[in-house]
Coordinates of C-alpha atoms and ligand atoms in Angstrom, one line a residue:
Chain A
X1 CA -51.1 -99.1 -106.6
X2 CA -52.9 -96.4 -107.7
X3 CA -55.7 -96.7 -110.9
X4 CA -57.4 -93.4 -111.9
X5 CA -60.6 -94.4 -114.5
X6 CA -62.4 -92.2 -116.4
X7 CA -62.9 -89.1 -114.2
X8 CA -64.5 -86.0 -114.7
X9 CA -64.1 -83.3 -112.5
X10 CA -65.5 -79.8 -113.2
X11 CA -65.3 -76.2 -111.5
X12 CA -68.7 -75.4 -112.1
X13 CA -69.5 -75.4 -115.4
X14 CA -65.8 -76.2 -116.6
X15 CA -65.0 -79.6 -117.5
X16 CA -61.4 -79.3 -115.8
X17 CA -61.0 -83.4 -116.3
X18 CA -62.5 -85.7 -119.6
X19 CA -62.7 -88.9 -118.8
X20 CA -59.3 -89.2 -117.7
X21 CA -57.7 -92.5 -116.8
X22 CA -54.0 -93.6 -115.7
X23 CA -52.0 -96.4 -113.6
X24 CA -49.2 -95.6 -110.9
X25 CA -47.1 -98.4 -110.0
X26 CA -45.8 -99.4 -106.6
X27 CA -42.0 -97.8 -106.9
X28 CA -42.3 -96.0 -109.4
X29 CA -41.6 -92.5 -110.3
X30 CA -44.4 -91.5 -112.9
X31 CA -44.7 -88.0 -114.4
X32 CA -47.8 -85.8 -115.7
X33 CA -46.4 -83.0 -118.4
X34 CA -48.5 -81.0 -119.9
X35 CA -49.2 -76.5 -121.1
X36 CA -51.0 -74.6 -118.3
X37 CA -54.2 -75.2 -118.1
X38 CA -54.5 -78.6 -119.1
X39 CA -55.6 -80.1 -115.7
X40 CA -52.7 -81.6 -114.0
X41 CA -53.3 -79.8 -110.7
X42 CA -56.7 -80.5 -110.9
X43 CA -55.9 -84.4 -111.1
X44 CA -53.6 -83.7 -108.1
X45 CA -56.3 -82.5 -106.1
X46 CA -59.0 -85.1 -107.0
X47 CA -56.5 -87.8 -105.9
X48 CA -56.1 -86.5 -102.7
X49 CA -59.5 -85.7 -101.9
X50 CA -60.2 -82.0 -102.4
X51 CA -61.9 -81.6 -105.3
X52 CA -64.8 -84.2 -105.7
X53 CA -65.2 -86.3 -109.7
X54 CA -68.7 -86.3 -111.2
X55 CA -67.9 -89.7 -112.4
X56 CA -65.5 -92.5 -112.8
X57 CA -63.3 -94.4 -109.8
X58 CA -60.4 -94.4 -108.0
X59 CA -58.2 -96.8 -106.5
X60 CA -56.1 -96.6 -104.4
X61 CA -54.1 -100.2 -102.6
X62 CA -57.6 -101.8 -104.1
X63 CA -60.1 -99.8 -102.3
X64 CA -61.8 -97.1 -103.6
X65 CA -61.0 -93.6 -102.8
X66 CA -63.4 -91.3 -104.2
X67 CA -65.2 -89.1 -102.3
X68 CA -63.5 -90.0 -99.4
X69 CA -62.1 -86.3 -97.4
X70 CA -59.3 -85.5 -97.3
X71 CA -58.0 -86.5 -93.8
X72 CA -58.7 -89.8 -94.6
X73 CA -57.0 -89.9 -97.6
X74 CA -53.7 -88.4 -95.6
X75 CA -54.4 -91.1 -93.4
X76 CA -54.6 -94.2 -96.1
X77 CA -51.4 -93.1 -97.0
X78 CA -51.4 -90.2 -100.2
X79 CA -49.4 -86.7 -99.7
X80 CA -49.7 -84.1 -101.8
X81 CA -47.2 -81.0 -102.0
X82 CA -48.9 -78.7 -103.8
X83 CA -48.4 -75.9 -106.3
X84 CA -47.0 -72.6 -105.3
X85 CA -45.5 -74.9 -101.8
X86 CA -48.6 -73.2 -99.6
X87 CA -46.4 -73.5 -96.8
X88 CA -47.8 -72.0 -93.1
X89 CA -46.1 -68.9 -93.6
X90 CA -47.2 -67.5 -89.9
X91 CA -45.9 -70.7 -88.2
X92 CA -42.4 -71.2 -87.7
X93 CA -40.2 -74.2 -90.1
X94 CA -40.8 -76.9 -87.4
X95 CA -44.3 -76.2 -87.0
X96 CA -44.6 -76.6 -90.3
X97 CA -43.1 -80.2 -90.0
X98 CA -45.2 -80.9 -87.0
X99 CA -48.5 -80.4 -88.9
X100 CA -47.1 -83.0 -91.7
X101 CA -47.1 -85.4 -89.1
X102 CA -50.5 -84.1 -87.5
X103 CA -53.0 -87.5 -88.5
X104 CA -49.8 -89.7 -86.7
X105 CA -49.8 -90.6 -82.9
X106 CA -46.3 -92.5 -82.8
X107 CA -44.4 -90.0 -81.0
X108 CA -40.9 -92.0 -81.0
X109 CA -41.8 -92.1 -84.7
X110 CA -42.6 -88.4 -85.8
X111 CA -39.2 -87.7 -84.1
X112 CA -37.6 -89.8 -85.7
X113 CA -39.2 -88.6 -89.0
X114 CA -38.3 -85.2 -88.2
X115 CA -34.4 -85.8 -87.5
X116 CA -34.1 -87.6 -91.2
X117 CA -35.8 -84.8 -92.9
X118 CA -33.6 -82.2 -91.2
X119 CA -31.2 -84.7 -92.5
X120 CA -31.8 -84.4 -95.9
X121 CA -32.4 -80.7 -95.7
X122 CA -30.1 -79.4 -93.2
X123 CA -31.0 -75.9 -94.4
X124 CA -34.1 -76.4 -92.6
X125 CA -32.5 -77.5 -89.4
X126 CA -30.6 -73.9 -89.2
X127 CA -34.2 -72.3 -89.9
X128 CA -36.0 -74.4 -87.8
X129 CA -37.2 -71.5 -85.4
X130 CA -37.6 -69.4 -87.8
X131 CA -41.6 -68.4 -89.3
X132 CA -41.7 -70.0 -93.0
X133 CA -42.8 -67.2 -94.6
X134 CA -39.3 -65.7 -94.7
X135 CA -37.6 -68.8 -96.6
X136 CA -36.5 -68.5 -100.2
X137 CA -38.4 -70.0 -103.1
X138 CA -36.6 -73.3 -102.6
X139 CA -36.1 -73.7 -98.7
X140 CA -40.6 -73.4 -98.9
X141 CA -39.9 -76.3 -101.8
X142 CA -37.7 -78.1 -99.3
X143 CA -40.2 -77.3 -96.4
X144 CA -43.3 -78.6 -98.5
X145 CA -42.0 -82.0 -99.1
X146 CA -40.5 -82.1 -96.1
X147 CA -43.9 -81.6 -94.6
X148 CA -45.6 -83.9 -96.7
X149 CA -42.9 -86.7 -95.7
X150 CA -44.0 -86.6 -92.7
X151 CA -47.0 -88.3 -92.8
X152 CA -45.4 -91.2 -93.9
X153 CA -46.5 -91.0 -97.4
X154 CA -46.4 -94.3 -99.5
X155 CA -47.5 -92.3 -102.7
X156 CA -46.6 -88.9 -102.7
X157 CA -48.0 -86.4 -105.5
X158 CA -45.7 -83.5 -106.5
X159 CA -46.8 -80.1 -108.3
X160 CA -44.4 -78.7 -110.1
X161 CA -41.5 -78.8 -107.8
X162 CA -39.4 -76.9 -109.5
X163 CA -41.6 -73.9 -110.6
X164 CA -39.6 -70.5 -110.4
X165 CA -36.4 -71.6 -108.6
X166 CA -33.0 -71.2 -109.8
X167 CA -31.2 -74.1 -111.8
X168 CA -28.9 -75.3 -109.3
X169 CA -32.0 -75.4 -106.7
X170 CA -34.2 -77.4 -109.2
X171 CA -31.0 -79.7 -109.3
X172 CA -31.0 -80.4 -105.6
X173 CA -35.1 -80.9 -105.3
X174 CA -34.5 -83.3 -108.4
X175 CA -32.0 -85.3 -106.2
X176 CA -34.0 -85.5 -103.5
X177 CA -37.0 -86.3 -105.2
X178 CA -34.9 -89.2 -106.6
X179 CA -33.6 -90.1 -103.2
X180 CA -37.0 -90.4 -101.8
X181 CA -38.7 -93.0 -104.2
X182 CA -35.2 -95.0 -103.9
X183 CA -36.3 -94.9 -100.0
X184 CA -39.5 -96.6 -101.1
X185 CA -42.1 -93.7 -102.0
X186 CA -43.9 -94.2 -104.9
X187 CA -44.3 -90.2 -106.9
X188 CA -46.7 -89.0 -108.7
X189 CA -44.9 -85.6 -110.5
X190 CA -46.3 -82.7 -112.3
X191 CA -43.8 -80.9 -114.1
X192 CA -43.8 -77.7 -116.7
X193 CA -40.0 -78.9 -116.9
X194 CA -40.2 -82.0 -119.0
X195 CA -36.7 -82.4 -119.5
X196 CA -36.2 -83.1 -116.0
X197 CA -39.1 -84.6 -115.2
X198 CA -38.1 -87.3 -118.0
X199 CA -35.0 -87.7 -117.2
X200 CA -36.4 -88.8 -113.4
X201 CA -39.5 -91.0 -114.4
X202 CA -40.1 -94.5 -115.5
X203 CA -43.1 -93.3 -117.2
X204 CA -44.9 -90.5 -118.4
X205 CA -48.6 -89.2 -119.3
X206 CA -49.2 -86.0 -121.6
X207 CA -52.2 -84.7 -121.2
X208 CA -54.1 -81.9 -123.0
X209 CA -57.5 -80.3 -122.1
X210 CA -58.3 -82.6 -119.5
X211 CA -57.4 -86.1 -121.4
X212 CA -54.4 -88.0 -121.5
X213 CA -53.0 -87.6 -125.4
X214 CA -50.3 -89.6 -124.7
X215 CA -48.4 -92.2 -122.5
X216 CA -45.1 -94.6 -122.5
X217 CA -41.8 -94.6 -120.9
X218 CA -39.6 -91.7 -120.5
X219 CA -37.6 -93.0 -122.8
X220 CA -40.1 -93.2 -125.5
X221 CA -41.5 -90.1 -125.1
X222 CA -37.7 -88.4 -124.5
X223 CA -37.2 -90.1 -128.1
X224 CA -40.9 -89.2 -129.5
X225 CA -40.6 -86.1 -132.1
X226 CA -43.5 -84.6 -131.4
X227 CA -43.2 -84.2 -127.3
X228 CA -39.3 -83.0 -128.6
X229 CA -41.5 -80.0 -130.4
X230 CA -44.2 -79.5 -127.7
X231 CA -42.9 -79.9 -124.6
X232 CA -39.1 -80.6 -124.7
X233 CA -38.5 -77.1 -127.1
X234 CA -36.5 -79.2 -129.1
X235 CA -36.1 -78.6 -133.0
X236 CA -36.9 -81.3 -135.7
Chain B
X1 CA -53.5 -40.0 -57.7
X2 CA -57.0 -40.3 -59.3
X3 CA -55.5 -41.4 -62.6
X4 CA -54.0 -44.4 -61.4
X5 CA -57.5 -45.1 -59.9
X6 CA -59.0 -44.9 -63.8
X7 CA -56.1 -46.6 -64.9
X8 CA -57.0 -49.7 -63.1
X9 CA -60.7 -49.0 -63.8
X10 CA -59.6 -48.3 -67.9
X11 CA -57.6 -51.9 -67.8
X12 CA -60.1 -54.0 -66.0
X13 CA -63.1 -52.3 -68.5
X14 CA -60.5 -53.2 -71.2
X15 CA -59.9 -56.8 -70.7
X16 CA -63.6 -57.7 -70.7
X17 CA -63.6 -56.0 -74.4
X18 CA -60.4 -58.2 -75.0
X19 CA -61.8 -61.2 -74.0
X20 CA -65.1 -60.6 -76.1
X21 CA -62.6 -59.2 -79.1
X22 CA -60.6 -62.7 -78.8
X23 CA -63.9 -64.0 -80.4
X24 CA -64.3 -61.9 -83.2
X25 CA -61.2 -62.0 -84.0
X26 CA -60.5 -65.8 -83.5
X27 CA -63.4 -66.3 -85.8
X28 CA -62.6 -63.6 -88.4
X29 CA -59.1 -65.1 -88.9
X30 CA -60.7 -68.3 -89.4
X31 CA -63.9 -68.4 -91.5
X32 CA -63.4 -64.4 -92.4
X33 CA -67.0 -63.6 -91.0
X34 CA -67.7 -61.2 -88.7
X35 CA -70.0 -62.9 -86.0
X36 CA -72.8 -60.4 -85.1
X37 CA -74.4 -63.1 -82.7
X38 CA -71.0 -63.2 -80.6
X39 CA -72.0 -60.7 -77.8
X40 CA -75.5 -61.7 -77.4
X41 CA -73.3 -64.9 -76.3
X42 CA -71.5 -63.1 -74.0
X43 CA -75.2 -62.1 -72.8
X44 CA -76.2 -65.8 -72.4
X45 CA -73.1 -66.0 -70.2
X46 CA -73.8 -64.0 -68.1
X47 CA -77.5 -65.0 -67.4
X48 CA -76.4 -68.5 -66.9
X49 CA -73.8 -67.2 -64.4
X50 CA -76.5 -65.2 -62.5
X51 CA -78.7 -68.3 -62.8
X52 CA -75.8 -70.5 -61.6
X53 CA -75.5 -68.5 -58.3
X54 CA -79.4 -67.1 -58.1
X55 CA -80.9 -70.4 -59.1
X56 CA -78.3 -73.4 -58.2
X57 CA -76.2 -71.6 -55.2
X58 CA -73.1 -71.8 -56.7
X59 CA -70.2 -70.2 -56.1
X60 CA -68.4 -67.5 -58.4
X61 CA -65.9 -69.6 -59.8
X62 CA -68.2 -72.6 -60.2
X63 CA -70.4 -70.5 -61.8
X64 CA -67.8 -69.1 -64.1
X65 CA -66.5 -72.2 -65.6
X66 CA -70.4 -73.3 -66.1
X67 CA -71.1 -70.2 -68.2
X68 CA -68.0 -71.1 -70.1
X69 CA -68.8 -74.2 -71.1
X70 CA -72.2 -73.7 -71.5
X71 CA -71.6 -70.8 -74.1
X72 CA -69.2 -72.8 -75.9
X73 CA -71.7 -75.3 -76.5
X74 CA -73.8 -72.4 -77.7
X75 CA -71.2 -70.9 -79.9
X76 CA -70.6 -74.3 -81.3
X77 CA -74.5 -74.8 -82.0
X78 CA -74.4 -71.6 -83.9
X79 CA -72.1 -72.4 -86.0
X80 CA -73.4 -75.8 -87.1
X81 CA -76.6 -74.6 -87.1
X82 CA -76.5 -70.9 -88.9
X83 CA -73.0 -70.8 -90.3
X84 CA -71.7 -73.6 -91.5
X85 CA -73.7 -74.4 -95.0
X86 CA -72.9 -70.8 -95.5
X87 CA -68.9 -71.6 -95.7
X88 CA -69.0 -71.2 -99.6
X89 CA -71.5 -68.6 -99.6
X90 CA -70.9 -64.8 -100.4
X91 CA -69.7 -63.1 -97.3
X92 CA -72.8 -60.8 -97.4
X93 CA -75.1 -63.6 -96.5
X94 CA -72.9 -64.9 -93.9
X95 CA -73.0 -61.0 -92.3
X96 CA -76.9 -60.9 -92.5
X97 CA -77.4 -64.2 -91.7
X98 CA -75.0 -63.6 -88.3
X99 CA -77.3 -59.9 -87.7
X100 CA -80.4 -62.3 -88.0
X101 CA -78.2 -65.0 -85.3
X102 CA -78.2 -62.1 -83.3
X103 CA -81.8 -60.9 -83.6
X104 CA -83.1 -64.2 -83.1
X105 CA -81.0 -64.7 -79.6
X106 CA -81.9 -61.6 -78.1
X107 CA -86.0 -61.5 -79.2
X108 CA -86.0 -65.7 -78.9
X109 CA -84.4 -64.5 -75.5
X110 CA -86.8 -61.5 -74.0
X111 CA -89.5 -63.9 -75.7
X112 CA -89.0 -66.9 -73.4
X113 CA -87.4 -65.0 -70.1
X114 CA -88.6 -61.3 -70.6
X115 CA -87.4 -58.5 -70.6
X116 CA -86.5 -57.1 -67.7
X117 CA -83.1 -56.8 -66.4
X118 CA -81.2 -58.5 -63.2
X119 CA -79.4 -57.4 -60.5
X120 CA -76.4 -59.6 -60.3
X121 CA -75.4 -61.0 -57.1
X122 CA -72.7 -59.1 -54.9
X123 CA -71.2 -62.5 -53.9
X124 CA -67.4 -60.7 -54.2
X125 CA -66.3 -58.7 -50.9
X126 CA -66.1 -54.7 -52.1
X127 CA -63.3 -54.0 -50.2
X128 CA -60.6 -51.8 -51.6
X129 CA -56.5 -51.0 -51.3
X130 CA -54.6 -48.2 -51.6
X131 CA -51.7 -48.1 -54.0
X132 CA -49.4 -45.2 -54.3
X133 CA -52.8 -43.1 -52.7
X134 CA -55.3 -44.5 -55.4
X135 CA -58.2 -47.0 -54.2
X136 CA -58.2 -49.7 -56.3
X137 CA -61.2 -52.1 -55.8
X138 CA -60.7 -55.9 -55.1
X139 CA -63.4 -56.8 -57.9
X140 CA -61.1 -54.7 -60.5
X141 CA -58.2 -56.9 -59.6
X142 CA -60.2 -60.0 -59.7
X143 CA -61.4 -59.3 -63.3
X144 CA -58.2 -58.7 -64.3
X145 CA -56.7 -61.4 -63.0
X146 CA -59.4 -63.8 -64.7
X147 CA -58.9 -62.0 -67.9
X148 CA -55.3 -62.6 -67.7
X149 CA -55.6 -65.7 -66.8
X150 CA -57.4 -67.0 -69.8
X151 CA -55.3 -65.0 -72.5
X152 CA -52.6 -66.8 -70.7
X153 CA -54.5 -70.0 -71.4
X154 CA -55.2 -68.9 -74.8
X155 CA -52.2 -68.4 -75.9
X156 CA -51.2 -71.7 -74.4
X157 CA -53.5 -73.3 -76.5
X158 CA -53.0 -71.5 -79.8
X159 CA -49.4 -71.9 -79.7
X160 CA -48.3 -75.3 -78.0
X161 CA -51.2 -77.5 -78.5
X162 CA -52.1 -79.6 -81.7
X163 CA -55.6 -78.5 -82.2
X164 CA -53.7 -75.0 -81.6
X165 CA -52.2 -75.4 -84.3
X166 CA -54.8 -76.4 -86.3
X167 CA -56.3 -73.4 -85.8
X168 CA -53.2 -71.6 -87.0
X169 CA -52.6 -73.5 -90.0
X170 CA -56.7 -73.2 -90.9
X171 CA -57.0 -69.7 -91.0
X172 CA -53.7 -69.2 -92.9
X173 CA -55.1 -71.7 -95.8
X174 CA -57.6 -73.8 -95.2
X175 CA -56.7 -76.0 -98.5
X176 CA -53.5 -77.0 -97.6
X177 CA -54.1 -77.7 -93.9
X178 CA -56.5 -80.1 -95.5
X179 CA -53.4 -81.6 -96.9
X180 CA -52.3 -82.2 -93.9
X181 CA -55.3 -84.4 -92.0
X182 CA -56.9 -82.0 -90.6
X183 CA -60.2 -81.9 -90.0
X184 CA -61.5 -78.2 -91.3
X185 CA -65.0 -78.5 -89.6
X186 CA -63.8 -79.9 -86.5
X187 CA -61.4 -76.8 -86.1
X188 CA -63.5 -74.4 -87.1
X189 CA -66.5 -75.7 -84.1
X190 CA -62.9 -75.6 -81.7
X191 CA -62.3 -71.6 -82.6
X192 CA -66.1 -71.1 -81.5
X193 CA -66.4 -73.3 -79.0
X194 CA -63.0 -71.7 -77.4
X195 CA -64.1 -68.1 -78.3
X196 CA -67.6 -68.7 -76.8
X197 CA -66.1 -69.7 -73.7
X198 CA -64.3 -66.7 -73.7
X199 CA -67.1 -64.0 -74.3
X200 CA -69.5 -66.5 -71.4
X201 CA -66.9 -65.5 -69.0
X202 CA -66.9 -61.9 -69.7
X203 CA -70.3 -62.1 -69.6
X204 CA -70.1 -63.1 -65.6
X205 CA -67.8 -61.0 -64.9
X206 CA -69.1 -58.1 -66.3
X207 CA -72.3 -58.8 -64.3
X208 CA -70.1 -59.0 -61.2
X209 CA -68.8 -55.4 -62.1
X210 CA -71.5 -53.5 -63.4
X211 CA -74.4 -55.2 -61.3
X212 CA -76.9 -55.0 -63.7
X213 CA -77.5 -57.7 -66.5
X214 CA -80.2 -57.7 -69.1
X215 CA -81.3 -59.7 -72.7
X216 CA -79.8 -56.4 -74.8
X217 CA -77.0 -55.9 -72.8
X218 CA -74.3 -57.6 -75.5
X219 CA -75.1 -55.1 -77.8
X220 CA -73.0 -52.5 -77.3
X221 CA -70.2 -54.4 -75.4
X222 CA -70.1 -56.7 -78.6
X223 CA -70.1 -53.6 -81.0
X224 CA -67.0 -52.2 -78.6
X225 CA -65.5 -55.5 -78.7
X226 CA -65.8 -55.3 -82.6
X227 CA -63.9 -51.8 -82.7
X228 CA -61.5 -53.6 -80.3
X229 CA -61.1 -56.2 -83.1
X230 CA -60.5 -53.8 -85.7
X231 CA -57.9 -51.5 -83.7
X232 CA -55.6 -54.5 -82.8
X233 CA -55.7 -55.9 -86.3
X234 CA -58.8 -58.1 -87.2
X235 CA -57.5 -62.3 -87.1
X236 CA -55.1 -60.8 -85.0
X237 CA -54.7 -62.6 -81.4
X238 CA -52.6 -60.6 -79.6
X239 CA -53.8 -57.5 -81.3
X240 CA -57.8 -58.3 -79.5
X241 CA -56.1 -57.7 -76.5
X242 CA -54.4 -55.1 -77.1
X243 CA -57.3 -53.6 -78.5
X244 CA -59.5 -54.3 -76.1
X245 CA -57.4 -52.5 -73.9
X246 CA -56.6 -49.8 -75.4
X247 CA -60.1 -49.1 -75.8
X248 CA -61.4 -49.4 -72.0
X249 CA -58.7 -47.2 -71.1
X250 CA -59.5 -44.5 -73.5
X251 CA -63.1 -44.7 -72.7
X252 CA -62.3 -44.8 -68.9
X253 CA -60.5 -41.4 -69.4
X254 CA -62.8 -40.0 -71.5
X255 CA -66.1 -40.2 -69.2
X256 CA -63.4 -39.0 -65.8
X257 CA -62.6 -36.0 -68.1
X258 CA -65.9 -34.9 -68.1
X259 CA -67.4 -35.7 -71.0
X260 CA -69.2 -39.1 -69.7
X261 CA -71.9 -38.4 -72.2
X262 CA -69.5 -39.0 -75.3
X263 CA -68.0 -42.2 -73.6
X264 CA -70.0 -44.8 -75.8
X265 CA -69.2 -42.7 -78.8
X266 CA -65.1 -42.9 -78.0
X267 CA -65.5 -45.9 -80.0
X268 CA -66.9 -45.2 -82.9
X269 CA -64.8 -41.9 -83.0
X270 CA -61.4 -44.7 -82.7
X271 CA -63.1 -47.3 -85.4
X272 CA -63.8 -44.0 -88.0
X273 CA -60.6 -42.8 -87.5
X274 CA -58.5 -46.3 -87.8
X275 CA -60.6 -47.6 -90.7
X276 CA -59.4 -43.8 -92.6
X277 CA -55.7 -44.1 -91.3
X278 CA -54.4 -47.6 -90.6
X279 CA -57.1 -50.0 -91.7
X280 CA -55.3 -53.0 -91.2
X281 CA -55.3 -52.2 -87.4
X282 CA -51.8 -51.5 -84.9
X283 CA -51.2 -55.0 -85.7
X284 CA -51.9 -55.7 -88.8
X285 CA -49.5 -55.6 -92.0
X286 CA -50.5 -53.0 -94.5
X287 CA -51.4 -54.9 -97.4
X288 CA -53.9 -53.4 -99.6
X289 CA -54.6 -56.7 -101.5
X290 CA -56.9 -58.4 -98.7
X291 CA -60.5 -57.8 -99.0
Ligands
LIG301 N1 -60.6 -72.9 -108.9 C1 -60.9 -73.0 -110.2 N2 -62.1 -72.5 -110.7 C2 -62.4 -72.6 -112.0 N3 -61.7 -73.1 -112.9 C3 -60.5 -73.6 -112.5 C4 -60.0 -73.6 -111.2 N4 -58.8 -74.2 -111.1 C5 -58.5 -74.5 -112.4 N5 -59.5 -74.2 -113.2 C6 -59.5 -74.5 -114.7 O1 -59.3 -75.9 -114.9 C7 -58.5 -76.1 -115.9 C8 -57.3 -77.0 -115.4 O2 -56.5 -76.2 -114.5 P1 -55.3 -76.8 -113.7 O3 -55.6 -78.2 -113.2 O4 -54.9 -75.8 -112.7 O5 -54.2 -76.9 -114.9 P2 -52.6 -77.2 -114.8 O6 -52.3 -77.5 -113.4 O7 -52.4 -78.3 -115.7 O8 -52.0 -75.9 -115.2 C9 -58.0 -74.8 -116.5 O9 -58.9 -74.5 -117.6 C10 -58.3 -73.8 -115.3 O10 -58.6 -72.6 -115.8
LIG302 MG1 -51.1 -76.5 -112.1

C-alpha cells in the first residue's frame, strides 16, 4: 500500500532522514519506535506532504506521492494526527470535526461520519459545543483522530498517541486505535511507548538517526534482547 | 443634547476605522504581517467609487459593491505579487516590503492620476432628524448602517461558512490545517480579498462623509485603523470593531471638547498608552510568550 525508498529529507542543513526505506501493508497496523530525535515525525510529515525529500520515492496505491501538497495527499486518502494533537483550539469540538471532513462534498456521508465518531468517543458528543482548547490531554487525543477519521482515511499515520496522558487514557486510545484498523484503516504508529505499540502492531521499524536499524514482527522484536534493553527498559 | 449628536458622529467615524481595522487585523491573525499598503487600498476604493458615480453614472450602492470588488482584486494582487514569496521570510522584510507596497500605490498613484484631490459627489440627501433634541444626519445613519451591515456579513462568513473556517483554522496553525485539505494559499488570497473589500467600502463611504478624497488620504485613516487593531486585540475580529469604535468616539469627543487641534494625536496618545499597559489589546489574552 504504501512503499517509502530511500529518502532524505533535511531542515536545512540537518539530514533529519538517511536513506530511509519501509513497506506498509494494506490492514495492517505497523509501528515506528525509536529515542527523540531520531526522525520519526519527520517521516510522518514527508508522507503526508509537508515537508518535501531531496531524494528517493514514495508510493502510495502505486502512484507516486512525492512532492505532491498536502491537500492532495488528504485527498488520495492519507491522514495524519500529529504530535502534540494541534487541535483548533479557538474553534469549538465539532468544528474541529467539520474541518476533518473539509476536502469531502458528500454531505449524507460526513454526517454520517460524524454520528460514528461521536460514537466511539461519546465524550466528545457532550463537548461538542464546547471550544477545543479547554479539553483534557486525552479528549484533544480523541478529538485529533476523530478529526483525521473524518476524511475517510484509508492509511492513517499516528504520532505518538499516547504522549503525556494518563495510563488508563493511553488504554482507551490503544482500543480505539485497534478498533479502527479492524474497521479497515490501515496505521502507520509512532510510539515513545514501545510496549504498547508492540503489543498493537504486526510489525515494527527501529530507527535511529534517520535510518531504519531494525525491522520484523512485533513478536520478534518484543522477543529481540536488545530492543528489551533499548526501548522496552527491560533487564537482561 | 449635543453629546448625543457626537455620539452618533463618534460611532459613524468609528465604524469606518472598524471596517479598515477588520483588515489589519484579518491579515495579522493570518500571515502575522502587518499590511502597511492596506489603507492606500481603502484610497483606491474610494477613487474608484468617485469614478463609478463621476465617470460611469452610477448609483451609490452600485458604486459601492464596485469598489469592493474591485479592491479585493487589488488586495488579492498584492498579496501574490509583494507578499507571498515573503511567507518564510523574516517579518522585517515582510514590514518593509509592505511600507514600500504602500509607497509604490500612493506615488505609482499621484504619478499616473495626479495629485490633486476630489470633491466627492453629494449624491446622498443631507437631511437630518431629531432624536431626544440632537440632529442626527441621514448620511451618519447610512454609514452606520453599511458598516453594520458588513460586520454582520463578516461574521457570517468567518463563523458559518467553510472557507470561514478555513480562515479560522489557518491562522491558529497553518501546519495542521494543512492536515486537513486545505489549501493555505487559497485562504490566505480569501482573508485579503475579503479584507480589501472591506477597506474599498470605507473608502466610498468615507468620501461620501467627508467630501473630499485624495491619493494620500489612507494615510492617516490606515495608521488610525492600525491603533484600532492594536486596542481591540491584534488577530482579533471582534476586537477591530470594537476598536475602531472606541477610537472614533474618543476622537469625536476630543475635537467637540475643544481641543480639535490634538484630535489626530488621540490616537497615538491610546496606541502609547495600550502598548505600556495592556499590550495584548481589550481583547486579547495576556500571554507574554507571543512575539
Ligand atoms: N523544524 C525543524 N528544524 C530543524 N530541525 C528539526 C526540525 N524538526 C526536527 N528537526 C530535527 O530533525 C531530527 C528528527 O526530528 P523528529 O523527526 O522530530 O524526531 P522524532 O519525532 O523521532 O523525535 C532531530 O534531530 C531534530 O532536531
Ligand atoms: Mg516526534
Amino acid at each position: 500500500m504504501l512503499s517509502v525508498k530511500d529518502i532524505d529529507v533535511y531542515y536545512g542543513n540537518i539530514h533529519a532522514l538517511k536513506g530511509l526505506s519501509l513497506e506498509v501493508n494494506e490492514g495492517e497496523i505497523v509501528t515506528l519506535i525509536g529515542a527523540n530525535g531520531a526522525g520519526k515525525s519527520t517521516l510522518l510529515k514527508t508522507l503526508s506532504g509537508l515537508l518535501k525529500p531531496k531524494a528517493g520515492t514514495i508510493h502510495y496505491l502505486n502512484s507516486s506521492i512525492v512532492g505532491k501538497p498536502a491537500q492532495t495527499i488528504v485527498k488520495a486518502g492519507i491522514s495524519h494526527v500529529p504530535e502534540g494533537r494541534r487541535v483548533f483550539a479557538n474553534m469549538t469540538v465539532e468544528e474541529n470535526l467539520e474541518l476533518g471532513a473539509y476536502t469531502r462534498k458528500d454531505k449524507k456521508g460526513i454526517a454520517e461520519d460524524l454520528a460514528k465518531i461521536y460514537e466511539t468517543f461519546p465524550r466528545l458528543l457532550e463537548r461538542r459545543k464546547q471550544l477545543s482548547g479547554t479539553l483534557s490531554g486525552g479528549e484533544q487525543q480523541m478529538l485529533a483522530m476523530g478529526r483525521a477519521i473524518m476524511s475517510k482515511p484509508k492509511l492513517l499515520l499516528l504520532d505518538e498517541p499516547s504522549m503525556g496522558l494518563a495510563p488508563l487514557m493511553v488504554q482507551t486510545i490503544f482500543q480505539v486505535i485497534d478498533d479502527i484498523n479492524k474497521q479497515g484503516t490501515t496505521i502507520l504508529l509512532v510510539e515513545q511507548n514501545a510496549n504498547m505499540a508492540l503489543s498493537v502492531a504486526n510489525r515494527a521499524y527501529v530507527i535511529e538517526t534517520g535510518r531504519v536499524i531494525l525491522s520484523g514482527t512485533a513478536k520478534e522484536l518484543q522477543a529481540s534482547e536488545e530492543i528489551k534493553m533499548a526501548y522496552l527498559g527491560g533487564h537482561v | 443634547m449635543e453629546w448625543i449628536q457626537q455620539l452618533v458622529n463618534g460611532i459613524s467615524l468609528g465604524s469606518i476605522y472598524a471596517l479598515i481595522a477588520l483588515g489589519y487585523t484579518m491579515v495579522y491573525g493570518i500571515i502575522k504581517l502587518i499590511n502597511f499598503a492596506h489603507g492606500d487600498v481603502f484610497m483606491v476604493g474610494s477613487f474608484v467609487g468617485f469614478y463609478s458615480i463621476v465617470g460611469l453614472g452610477l448609483d451609490f450602492f452600485t458604486a459601492l459593491v464596485l469598489a469592493m470588488i474591485f479592491c479585493a482584486i487589488f488586495g488579492v494582487l498584492i498579496e501574490r505579487i509583494a507578499y507571498k514569496r515573503l511567507r518564510n521570510a523574516t517579518r522585517i522584510a515582510a514590514l518593509i516590503t509592505a511600507i514600500g507596497v504602500s509607497l509604490l500605490i500612493e506615488n505609482g498613484f499621484i504619478f499616473t492620476w495626479g495629485p490633486q484631490p476630489k470633491a466627492f459627489p453629494d449624491i446622498i440627501a443631507n437631511g437630518s432628524f431629531e432624536i431626544l433634541g440632537a440632529k442626527i444626519s441621514i448620511k451618519s445613519i447610512l454609514i452606520l448602517s453599511i458598516s453594520i451591515t458588513l460586520m454582520v456579513i463578516l461574521q457570517f462568513i468567518v463563523h458559518k461558512t467553510k472557507i470561514g473556517k478555513a480562515m479560522r483554522a489557518v491562522s491558529h496553525d497553518n501546519e495542521a490545517a494543512r492536515l486537513m485539505g486545505i489549501n493555505v494559499d487559497n485562504t490566505i488570497s480569501a482573508t485579503f480579498a475579503i479584507g480589501s473589500a472591506l477597506a474599498g467600502a470605507a473608502g466610498v463611504i468615507f468620501g461620501l462623509y467627508y467630501t473630499k478624497i485624495d491619493p494620500l488620504m489612507g494615510i492617516i485613516p490606515g495608521i488610525k485603523a492600525f491603533v484600532a487593531a492594536v486596542l481591540g486585540g491584534i488577530g482579533i475580529i471582534p476586537g477591530a470593531m470594537v476598536g475602531g469604535l472606541v477610537l472614533g468616539v474618543i476622537e469625536t469627543f476630543v475635537n467637540a471638547s475643544g481641543f480639535s487641534l490634538w484630535r489626530d494625536a488621540a490616537a497615538f496618545v491610546i496606541l502609547i498608552l495600550i502598548l505600556i499597559f495592556r499590550p495584548n489589546g481589550i481583547f486579547g489574552k495576556n500571554t507574554r510568550e507571543k512575539v
